[in-house]
Coordinates of C-alpha atoms in Angstrom, one line a residue:
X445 CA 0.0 0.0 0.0
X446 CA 1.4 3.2 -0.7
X447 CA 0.5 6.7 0.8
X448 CA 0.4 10.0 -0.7
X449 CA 2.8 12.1 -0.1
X450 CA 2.1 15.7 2.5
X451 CA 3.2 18.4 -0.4
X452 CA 3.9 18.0 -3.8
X453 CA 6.1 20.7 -5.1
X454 CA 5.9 22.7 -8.7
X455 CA 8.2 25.2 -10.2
X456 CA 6.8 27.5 -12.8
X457 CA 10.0 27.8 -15.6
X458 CA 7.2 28.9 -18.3
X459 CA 7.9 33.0 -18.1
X460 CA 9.4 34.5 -20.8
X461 CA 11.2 37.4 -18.8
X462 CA 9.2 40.1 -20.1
X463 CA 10.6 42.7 -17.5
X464 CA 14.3 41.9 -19.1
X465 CA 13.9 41.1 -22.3
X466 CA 16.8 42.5 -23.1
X467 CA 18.9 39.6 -21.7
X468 CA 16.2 37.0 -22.4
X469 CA 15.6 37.7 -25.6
X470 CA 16.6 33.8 -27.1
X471 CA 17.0 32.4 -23.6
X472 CA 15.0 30.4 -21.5
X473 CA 14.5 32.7 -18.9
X474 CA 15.3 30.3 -16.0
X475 CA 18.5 29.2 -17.5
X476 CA 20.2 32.8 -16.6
X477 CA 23.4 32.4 -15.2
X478 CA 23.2 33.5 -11.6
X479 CA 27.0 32.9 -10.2
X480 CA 28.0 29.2 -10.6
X481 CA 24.3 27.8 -11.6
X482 CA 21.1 28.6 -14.0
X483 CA 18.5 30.7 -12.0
X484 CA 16.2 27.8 -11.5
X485 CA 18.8 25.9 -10.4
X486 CA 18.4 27.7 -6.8
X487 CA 15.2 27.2 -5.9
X488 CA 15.3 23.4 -6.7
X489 CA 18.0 23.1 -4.4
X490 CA 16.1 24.8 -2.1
X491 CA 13.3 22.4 -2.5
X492 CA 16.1 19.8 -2.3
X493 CA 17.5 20.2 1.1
X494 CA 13.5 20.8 2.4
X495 CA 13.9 17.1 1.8
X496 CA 11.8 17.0 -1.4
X497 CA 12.8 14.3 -3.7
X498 CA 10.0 15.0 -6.5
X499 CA 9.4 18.3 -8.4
X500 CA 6.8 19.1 -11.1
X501 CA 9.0 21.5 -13.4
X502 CA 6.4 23.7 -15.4
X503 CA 8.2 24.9 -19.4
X504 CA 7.6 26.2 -22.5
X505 CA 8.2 23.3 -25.1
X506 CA 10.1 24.8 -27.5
X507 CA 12.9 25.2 -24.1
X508 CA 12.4 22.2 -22.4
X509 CA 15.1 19.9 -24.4
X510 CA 17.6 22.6 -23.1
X511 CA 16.6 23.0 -20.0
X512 CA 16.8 19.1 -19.1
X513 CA 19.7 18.9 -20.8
X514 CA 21.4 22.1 -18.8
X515 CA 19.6 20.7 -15.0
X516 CA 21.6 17.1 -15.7
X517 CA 24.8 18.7 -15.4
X518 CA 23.6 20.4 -12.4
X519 CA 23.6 17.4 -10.2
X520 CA 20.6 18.0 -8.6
X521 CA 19.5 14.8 -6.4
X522 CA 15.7 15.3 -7.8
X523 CA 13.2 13.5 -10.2
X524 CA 11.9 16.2 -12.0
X525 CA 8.5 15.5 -13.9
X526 CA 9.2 18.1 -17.0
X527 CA 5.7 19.1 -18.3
X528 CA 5.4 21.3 -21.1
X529 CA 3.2 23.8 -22.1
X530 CA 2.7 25.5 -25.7
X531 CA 5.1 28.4 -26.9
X532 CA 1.7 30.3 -28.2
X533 CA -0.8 30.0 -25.4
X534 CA -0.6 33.2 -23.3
X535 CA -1.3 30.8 -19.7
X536 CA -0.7 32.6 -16.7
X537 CA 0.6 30.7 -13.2
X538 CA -3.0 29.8 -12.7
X539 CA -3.5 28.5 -16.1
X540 CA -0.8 26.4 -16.1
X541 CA -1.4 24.9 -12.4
X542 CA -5.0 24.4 -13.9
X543 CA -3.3 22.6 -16.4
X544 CA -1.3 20.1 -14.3
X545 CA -4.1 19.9 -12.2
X546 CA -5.0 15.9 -12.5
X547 CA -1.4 15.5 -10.9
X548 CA -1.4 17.1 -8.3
X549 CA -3.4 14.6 -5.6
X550 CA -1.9 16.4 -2.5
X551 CA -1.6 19.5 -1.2
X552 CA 1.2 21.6 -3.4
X553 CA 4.0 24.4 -2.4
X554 CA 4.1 26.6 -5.5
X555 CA 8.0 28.2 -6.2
X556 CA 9.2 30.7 -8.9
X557 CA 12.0 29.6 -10.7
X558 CA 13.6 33.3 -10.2
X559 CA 13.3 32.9 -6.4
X560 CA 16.3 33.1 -4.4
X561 CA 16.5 33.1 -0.4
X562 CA 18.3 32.0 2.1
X563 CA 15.1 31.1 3.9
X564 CA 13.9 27.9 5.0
X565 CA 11.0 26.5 4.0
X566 CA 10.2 24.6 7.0
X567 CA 9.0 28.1 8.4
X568 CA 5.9 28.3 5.8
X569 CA 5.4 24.8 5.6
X570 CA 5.0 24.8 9.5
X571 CA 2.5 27.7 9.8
X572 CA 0.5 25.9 7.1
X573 CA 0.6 22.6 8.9
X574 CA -0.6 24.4 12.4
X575 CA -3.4 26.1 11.3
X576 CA -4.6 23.5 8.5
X577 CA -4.3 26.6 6.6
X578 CA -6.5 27.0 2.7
X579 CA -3.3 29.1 1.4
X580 CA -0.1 30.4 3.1
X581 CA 2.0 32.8 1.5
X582 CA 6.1 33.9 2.2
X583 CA 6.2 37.1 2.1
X584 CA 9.9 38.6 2.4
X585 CA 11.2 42.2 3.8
X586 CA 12.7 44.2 0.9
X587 CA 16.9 44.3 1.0
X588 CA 18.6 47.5 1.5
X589 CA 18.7 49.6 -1.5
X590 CA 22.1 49.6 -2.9
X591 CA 21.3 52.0 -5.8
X592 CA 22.2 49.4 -8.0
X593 CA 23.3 51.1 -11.4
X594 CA 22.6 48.9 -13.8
X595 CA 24.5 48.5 -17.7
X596 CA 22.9 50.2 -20.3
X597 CA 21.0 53.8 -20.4
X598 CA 20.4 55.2 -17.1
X599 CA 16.7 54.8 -16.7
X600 CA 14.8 54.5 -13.6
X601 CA 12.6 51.1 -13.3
X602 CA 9.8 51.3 -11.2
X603 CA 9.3 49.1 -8.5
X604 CA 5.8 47.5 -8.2
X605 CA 4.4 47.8 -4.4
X606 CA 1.8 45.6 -2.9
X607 CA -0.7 46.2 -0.3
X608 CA -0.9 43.9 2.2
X609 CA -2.9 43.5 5.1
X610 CA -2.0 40.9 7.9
X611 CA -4.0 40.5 10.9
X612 CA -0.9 41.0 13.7
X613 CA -2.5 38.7 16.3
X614 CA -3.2 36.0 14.2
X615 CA -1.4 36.2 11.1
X616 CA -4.1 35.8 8.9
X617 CA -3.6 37.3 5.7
X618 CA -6.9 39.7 4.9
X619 CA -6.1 41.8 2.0
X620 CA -4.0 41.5 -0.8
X621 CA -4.0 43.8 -3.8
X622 CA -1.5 46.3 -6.2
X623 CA -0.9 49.5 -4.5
X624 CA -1.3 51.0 -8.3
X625 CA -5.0 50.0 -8.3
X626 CA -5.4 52.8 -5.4
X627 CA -4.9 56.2 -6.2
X628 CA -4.9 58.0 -2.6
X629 CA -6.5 56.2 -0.3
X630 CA -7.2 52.6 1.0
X631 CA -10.8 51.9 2.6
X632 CA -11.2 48.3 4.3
X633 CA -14.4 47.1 4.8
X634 CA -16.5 47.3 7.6
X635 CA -16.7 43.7 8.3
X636 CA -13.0 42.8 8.2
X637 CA -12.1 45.3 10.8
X638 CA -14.7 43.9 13.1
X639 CA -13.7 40.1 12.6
X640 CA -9.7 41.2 12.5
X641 CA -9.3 44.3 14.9
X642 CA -5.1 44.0 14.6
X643 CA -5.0 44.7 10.8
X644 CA -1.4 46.1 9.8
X645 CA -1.6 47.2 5.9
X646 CA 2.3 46.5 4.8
X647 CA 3.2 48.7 1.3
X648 CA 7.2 47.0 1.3
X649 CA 6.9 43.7 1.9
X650 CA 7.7 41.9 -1.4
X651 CA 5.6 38.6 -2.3
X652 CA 8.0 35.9 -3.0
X653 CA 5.6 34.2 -5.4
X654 CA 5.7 31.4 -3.0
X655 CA 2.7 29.6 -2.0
X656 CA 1.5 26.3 0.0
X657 CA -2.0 25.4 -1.3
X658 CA -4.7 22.4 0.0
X659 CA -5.5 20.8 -2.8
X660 CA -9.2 21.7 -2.4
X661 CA -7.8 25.1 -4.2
X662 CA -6.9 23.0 -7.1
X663 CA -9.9 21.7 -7.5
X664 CA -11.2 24.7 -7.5
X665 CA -8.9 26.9 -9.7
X666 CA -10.0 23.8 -12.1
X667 CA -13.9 24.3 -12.3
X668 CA -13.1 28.2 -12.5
X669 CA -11.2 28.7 -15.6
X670 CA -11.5 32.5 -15.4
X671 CA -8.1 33.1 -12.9
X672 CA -5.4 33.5 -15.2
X673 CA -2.6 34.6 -12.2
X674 CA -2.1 32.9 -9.1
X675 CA -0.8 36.0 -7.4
X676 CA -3.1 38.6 -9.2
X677 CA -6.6 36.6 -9.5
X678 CA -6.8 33.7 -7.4
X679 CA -5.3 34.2 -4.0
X680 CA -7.2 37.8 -3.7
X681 CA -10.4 35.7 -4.7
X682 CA -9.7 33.5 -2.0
X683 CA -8.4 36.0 0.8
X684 CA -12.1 38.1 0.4
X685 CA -13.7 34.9 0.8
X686 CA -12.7 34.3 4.1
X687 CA -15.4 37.4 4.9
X688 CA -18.0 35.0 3.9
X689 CA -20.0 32.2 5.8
X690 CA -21.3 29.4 3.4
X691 CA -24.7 29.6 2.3
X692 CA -27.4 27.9 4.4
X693 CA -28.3 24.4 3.4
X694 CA -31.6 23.9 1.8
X695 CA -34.3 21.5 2.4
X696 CA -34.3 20.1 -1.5
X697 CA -32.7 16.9 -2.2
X698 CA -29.3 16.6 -3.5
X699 CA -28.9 16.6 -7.3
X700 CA -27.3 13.4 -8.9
X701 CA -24.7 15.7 -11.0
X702 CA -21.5 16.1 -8.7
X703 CA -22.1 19.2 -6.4
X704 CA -18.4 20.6 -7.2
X705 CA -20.2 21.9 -10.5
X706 CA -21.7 24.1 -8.3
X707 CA -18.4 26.6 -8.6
X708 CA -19.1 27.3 -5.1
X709 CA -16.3 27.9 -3.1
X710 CA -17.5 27.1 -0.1
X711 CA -18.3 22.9 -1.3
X712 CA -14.9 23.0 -2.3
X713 CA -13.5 23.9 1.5
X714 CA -15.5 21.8 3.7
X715 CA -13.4 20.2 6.3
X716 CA -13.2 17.5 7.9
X717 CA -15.9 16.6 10.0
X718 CA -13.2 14.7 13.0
X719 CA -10.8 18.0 12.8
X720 CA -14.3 20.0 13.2
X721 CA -14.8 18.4 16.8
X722 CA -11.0 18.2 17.5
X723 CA -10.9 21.7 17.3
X724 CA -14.3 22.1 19.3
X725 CA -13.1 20.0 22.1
X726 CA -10.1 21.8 22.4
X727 CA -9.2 25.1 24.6
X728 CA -7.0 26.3 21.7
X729 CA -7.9 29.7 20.1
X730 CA -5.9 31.7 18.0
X731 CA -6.9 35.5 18.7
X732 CA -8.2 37.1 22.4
X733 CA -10.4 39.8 23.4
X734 CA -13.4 38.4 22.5
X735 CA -15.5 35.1 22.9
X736 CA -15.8 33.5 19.5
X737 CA -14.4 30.3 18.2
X738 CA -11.3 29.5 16.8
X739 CA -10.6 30.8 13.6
X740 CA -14.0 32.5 14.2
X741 CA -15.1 29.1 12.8
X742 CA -14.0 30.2 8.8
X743 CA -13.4 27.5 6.4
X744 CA -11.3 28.8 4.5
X745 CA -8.5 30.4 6.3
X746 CA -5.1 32.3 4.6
X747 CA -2.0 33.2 6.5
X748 CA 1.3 35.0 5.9
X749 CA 4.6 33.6 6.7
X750 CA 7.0 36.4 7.2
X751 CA 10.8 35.4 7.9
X752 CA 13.6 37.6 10.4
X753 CA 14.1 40.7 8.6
X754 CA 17.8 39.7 8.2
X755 CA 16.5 37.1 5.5
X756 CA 18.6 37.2 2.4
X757 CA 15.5 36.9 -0.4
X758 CA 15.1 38.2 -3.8
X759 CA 13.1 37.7 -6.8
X760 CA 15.1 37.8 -10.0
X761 CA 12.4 39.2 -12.2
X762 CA 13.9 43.1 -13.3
X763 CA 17.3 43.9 -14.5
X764 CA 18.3 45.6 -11.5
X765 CA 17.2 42.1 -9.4
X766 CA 19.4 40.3 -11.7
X767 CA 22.4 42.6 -11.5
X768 CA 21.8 42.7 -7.8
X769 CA 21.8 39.0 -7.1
X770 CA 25.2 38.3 -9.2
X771 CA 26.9 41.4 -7.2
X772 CA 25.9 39.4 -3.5
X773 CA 25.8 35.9 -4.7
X774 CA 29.6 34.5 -3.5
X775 CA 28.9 36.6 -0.1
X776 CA 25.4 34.7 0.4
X777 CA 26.4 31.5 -1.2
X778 CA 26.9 29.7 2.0
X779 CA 23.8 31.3 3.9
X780 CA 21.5 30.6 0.2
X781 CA 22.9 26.6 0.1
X782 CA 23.5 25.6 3.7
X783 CA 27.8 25.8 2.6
X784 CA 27.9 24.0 -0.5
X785 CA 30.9 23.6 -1.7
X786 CA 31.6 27.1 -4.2
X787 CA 33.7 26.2 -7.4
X788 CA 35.2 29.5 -8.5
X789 CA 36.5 27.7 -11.5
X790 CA 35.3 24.5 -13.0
X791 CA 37.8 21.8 -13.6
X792 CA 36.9 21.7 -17.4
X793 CA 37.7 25.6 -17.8
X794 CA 41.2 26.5 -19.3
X795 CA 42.5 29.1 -17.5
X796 CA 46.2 30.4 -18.8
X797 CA 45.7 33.5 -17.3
X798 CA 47.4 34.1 -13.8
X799 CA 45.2 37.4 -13.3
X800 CA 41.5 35.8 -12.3
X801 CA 40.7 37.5 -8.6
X802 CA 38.7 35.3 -6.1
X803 CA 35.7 37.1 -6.9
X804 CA 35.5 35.7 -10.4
X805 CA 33.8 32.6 -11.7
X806 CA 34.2 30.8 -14.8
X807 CA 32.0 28.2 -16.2
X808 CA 32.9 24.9 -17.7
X809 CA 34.6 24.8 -21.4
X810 CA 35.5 28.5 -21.1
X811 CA 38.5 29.6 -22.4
X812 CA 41.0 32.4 -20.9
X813 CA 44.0 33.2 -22.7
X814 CA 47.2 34.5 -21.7
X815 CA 47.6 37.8 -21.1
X816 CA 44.1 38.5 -19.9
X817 CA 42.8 40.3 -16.8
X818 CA 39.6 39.5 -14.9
X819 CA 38.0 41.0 -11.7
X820 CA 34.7 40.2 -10.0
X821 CA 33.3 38.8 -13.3
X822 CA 31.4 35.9 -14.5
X823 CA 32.5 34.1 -17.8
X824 CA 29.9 31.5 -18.8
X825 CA 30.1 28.2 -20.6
X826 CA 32.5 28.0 -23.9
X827 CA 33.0 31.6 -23.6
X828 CA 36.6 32.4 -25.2
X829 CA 38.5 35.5 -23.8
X830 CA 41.5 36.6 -26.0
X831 CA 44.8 37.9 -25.6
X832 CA 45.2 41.4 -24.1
X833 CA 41.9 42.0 -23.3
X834 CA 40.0 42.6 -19.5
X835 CA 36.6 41.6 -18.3
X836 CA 35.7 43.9 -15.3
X837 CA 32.7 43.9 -12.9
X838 CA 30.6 42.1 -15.7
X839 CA 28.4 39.0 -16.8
X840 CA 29.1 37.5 -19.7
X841 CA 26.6 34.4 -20.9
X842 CA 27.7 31.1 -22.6
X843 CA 29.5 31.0 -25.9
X844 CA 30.8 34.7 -26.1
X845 CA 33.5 35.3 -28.0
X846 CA 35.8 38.5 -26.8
X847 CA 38.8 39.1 -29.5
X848 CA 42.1 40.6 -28.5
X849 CA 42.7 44.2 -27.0
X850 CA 39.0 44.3 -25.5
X851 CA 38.0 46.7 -22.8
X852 CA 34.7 45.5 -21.1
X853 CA 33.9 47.2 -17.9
X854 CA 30.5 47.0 -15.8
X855 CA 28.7 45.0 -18.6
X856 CA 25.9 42.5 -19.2
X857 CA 26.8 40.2 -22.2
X858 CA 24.7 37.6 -23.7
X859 CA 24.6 34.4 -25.4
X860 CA 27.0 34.1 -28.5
X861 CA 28.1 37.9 -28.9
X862 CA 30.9 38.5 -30.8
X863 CA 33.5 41.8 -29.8
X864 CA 36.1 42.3 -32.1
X865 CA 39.4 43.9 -31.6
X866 CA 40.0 46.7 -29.9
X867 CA 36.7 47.9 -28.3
X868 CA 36.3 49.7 -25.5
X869 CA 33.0 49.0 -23.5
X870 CA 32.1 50.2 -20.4
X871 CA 28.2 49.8 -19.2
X872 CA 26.7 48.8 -21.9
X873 CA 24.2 45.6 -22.7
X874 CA 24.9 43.4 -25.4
X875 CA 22.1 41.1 -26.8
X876 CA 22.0 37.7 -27.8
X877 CA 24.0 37.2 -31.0
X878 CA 25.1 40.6 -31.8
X879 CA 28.3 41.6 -33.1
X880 CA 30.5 44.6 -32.5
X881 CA 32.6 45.4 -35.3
X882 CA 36.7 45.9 -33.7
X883 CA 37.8 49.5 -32.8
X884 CA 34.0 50.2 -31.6
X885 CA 33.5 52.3 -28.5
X886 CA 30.4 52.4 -26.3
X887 CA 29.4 53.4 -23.0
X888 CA 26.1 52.9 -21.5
X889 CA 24.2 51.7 -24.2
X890 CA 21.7 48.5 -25.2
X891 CA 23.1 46.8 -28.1
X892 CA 21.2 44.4 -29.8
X893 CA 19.6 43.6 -33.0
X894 CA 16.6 45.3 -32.9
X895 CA 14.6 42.9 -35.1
X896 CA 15.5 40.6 -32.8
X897 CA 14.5 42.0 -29.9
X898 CA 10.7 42.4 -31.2
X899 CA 10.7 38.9 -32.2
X900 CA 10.9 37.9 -28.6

């Protein structure tokens, strides 16, 4: 006999990093380098050491051969369950956990692929368990601003805010919606305020995109085929639902055709009739000043699960995220993997150049020539440096190609760029396949192939 398993995990890898397409542009979003590993690498290690052994990967078809291909040289200690989902379908997060939705036969923690914390997840997991919570979500205090400056045009990006409301006694989360949906002022309703008297409305807490879910909420999202978003759609739906008490039972008898077709919430939430009386029998409340019943006797019940302030979390979704996280990544690597080993330099690199500081890492097959220079850089897979050139304070992606006499300073470069000789480069972003033609000089510019970029 074999029992289900508590949580099933699922990573959504299906985003096409709209917010940076200019780095994503012919990339699989969650296969951007981030130090020594792909960005999705990090949260399924993260989901490793939880002491998951089985993840449901979420992709884009026409990526998924590379992907696979790139997460089996990771040496990740997972089954991953690849599903795929088609290139042309617009599906949001909820679409495509609606579409999974026949595997998924346990409750389910939801992850980001561009989510990166030193966190555990034994801290949301638990406040789930203990209140036999509907949804629980990790919500993460923003990092100090570092006024990152980030290659290309100087531009300011806008940071999207969140209103969220959190019940301070209880942690229940009551309200969740986009700050930019009100223009001056926030007005609760009535009802919440009487039923949660110790709301705190937070504007800079930053929604990690993770999410624990009873499965009842996937049978749900299922019969409503409206939510497109997890985050935008379905957990607000959810969360104003808790202000509701399911509607009376009526005397007529039961139809034959299976009541969940009802698209009523509430059939969807009923518990269990032995934790009902558990919970009556027991002295156990979770709020004071007043006399009403646990959980003031809701079915469905959200929470927030809100780490030490000194958490290390980000989400790698904007330009300035993805700078960011490279900049801190060897001085959190220990905190972010519970001490992995690092490797600065894998064994199948060639490195003849004696001037690589120990804030540099270098991917496997790449290729650094005498006479080269390199400081607090990252040179991806079969990348080839020349003679007489420097890479300072920069990314540079797989198969780049960087001739001789090259000065590249406080740059983002992608997959399979070509600089010719003699350029001089200083903040600028190179896109995917471009080539700069030798004696160029730029400084803080995009360059890409425009044609390109659209077709993305």
């Amino acid at each position: 006999m074999t029992f289900p398993v508590e949580f099933q995990a699922v990573v959504f890898a299906a985003g096409k990093g709209s917010r940076m397409s200019e780095i994503t542009a012919g990339k699989p979003k969650c296969l951007l380098p981030v130090g020594p590993k792909p960005l999705v690498w990090y949260p399924l290690y993260k989901l490793q050491t939880a002491g998951f052994s089985d993840v449901i990967l979420i992709v884009l078809e026409t990526q998924r051969a590379e992907i696979q291909s790139t997460l089996e040289r990771t040496e990740l200690d997972l089954k991953i369950d690849y599903v795929s989902i088609n290139d042309n379908e617009d599906l949001g997060t909820a679409d495509s956990l609606r579409a999974i939705s026949d595997k998924l036969k346990s409750d389910v923690l939801v992850v980001s692929c561009d989510f990166i914390s030193d966190v555990s997840l034994k801290g949301i997991l638990d406040t789930f368990r203990a209140h036999n919570a509907s949804v629980t979500s990790l919500f993460l205090y923003p990092q100090q601003s570092d006024n990152v400056v980030v290659p290309g045009p100087k531009s300011k990006y806008k940071i999207e805010r969140d209103l969220i409301g959190i019940d301070e006694q209880t942690s229940r989360l009551v309200f969740l919606a986009s700050a930019s949906d009100f223009e001056t002022e926030l007005s609760l309703p009535t009802t919440l305020l009487k039923k949660h008297t110790s709301v705190k409305i937070y504007s800079n807490l930053i929604d990690s995109h993770v999410y624990v879910l009873k499965n009842w909420v996937i049978k749900y999202l299922k019969s409503e085929e409206n939510f497109m978003s997890i985050k935008g759609e379905l957990l607000p739906h959810i969360i104003k639902k808790q202000l509701s008490k399911p509607p009376k039972p009526t005397d007529t008898k039961e139809s034959i055709v299976n009541i969940e077709d009802s698209g009523d919430i509430f059939v969807f939430a009923q518990e269990d009739e032995l934790d009902l009386e558990i919970r009556n029998a027991s002295s156990y409340n979770d709020h004071i000043g007043d006399v009403r019943p646990a959980y003031h006797n809701d079915s469905i019940r959200c929470f927030a699960y809100i780490p030490p302030k000194d958490t290390f979390g980000i989400r790698v979704n904007t330009l300035p995220s993805y700078w960011s996280v490279n900049a801190k990544i060897i001085d959190r690597w220990d905190k972010i993997t519970n001490a992995k080993e690092l490797v600065l330099q894998h064994p199948k690199a060639v490195i003849a150049s004696n001037q690589v500081d120990n804030k540099c890492i270098i991917w496997e097959g790449a290729k650094l020539n005498e006479k080269t220079s390199f400081k607090n850089s990252i040179i991806g897979a079969n990348t080839e440096i020349c003679s007489f050139s420097r890479v300072f304070n920069s990314i540079v992606m797989n198969n780049v190609t960087i001739k001789e006499k090259v000065a590249l300073e406080n740059c983002i470069v992608c997959d399979g760029v070509t600089i010719e000789s003699g350029c001089q480069i200083k903040g600028c972003l190179i896109g995917s396949q471009h080539v700069i033609s030798e004696q160029s000089e730029h400084t803080n510019e995009v360059l890409t192939d425009s044609d390109r970029l659209m077709e993305f």
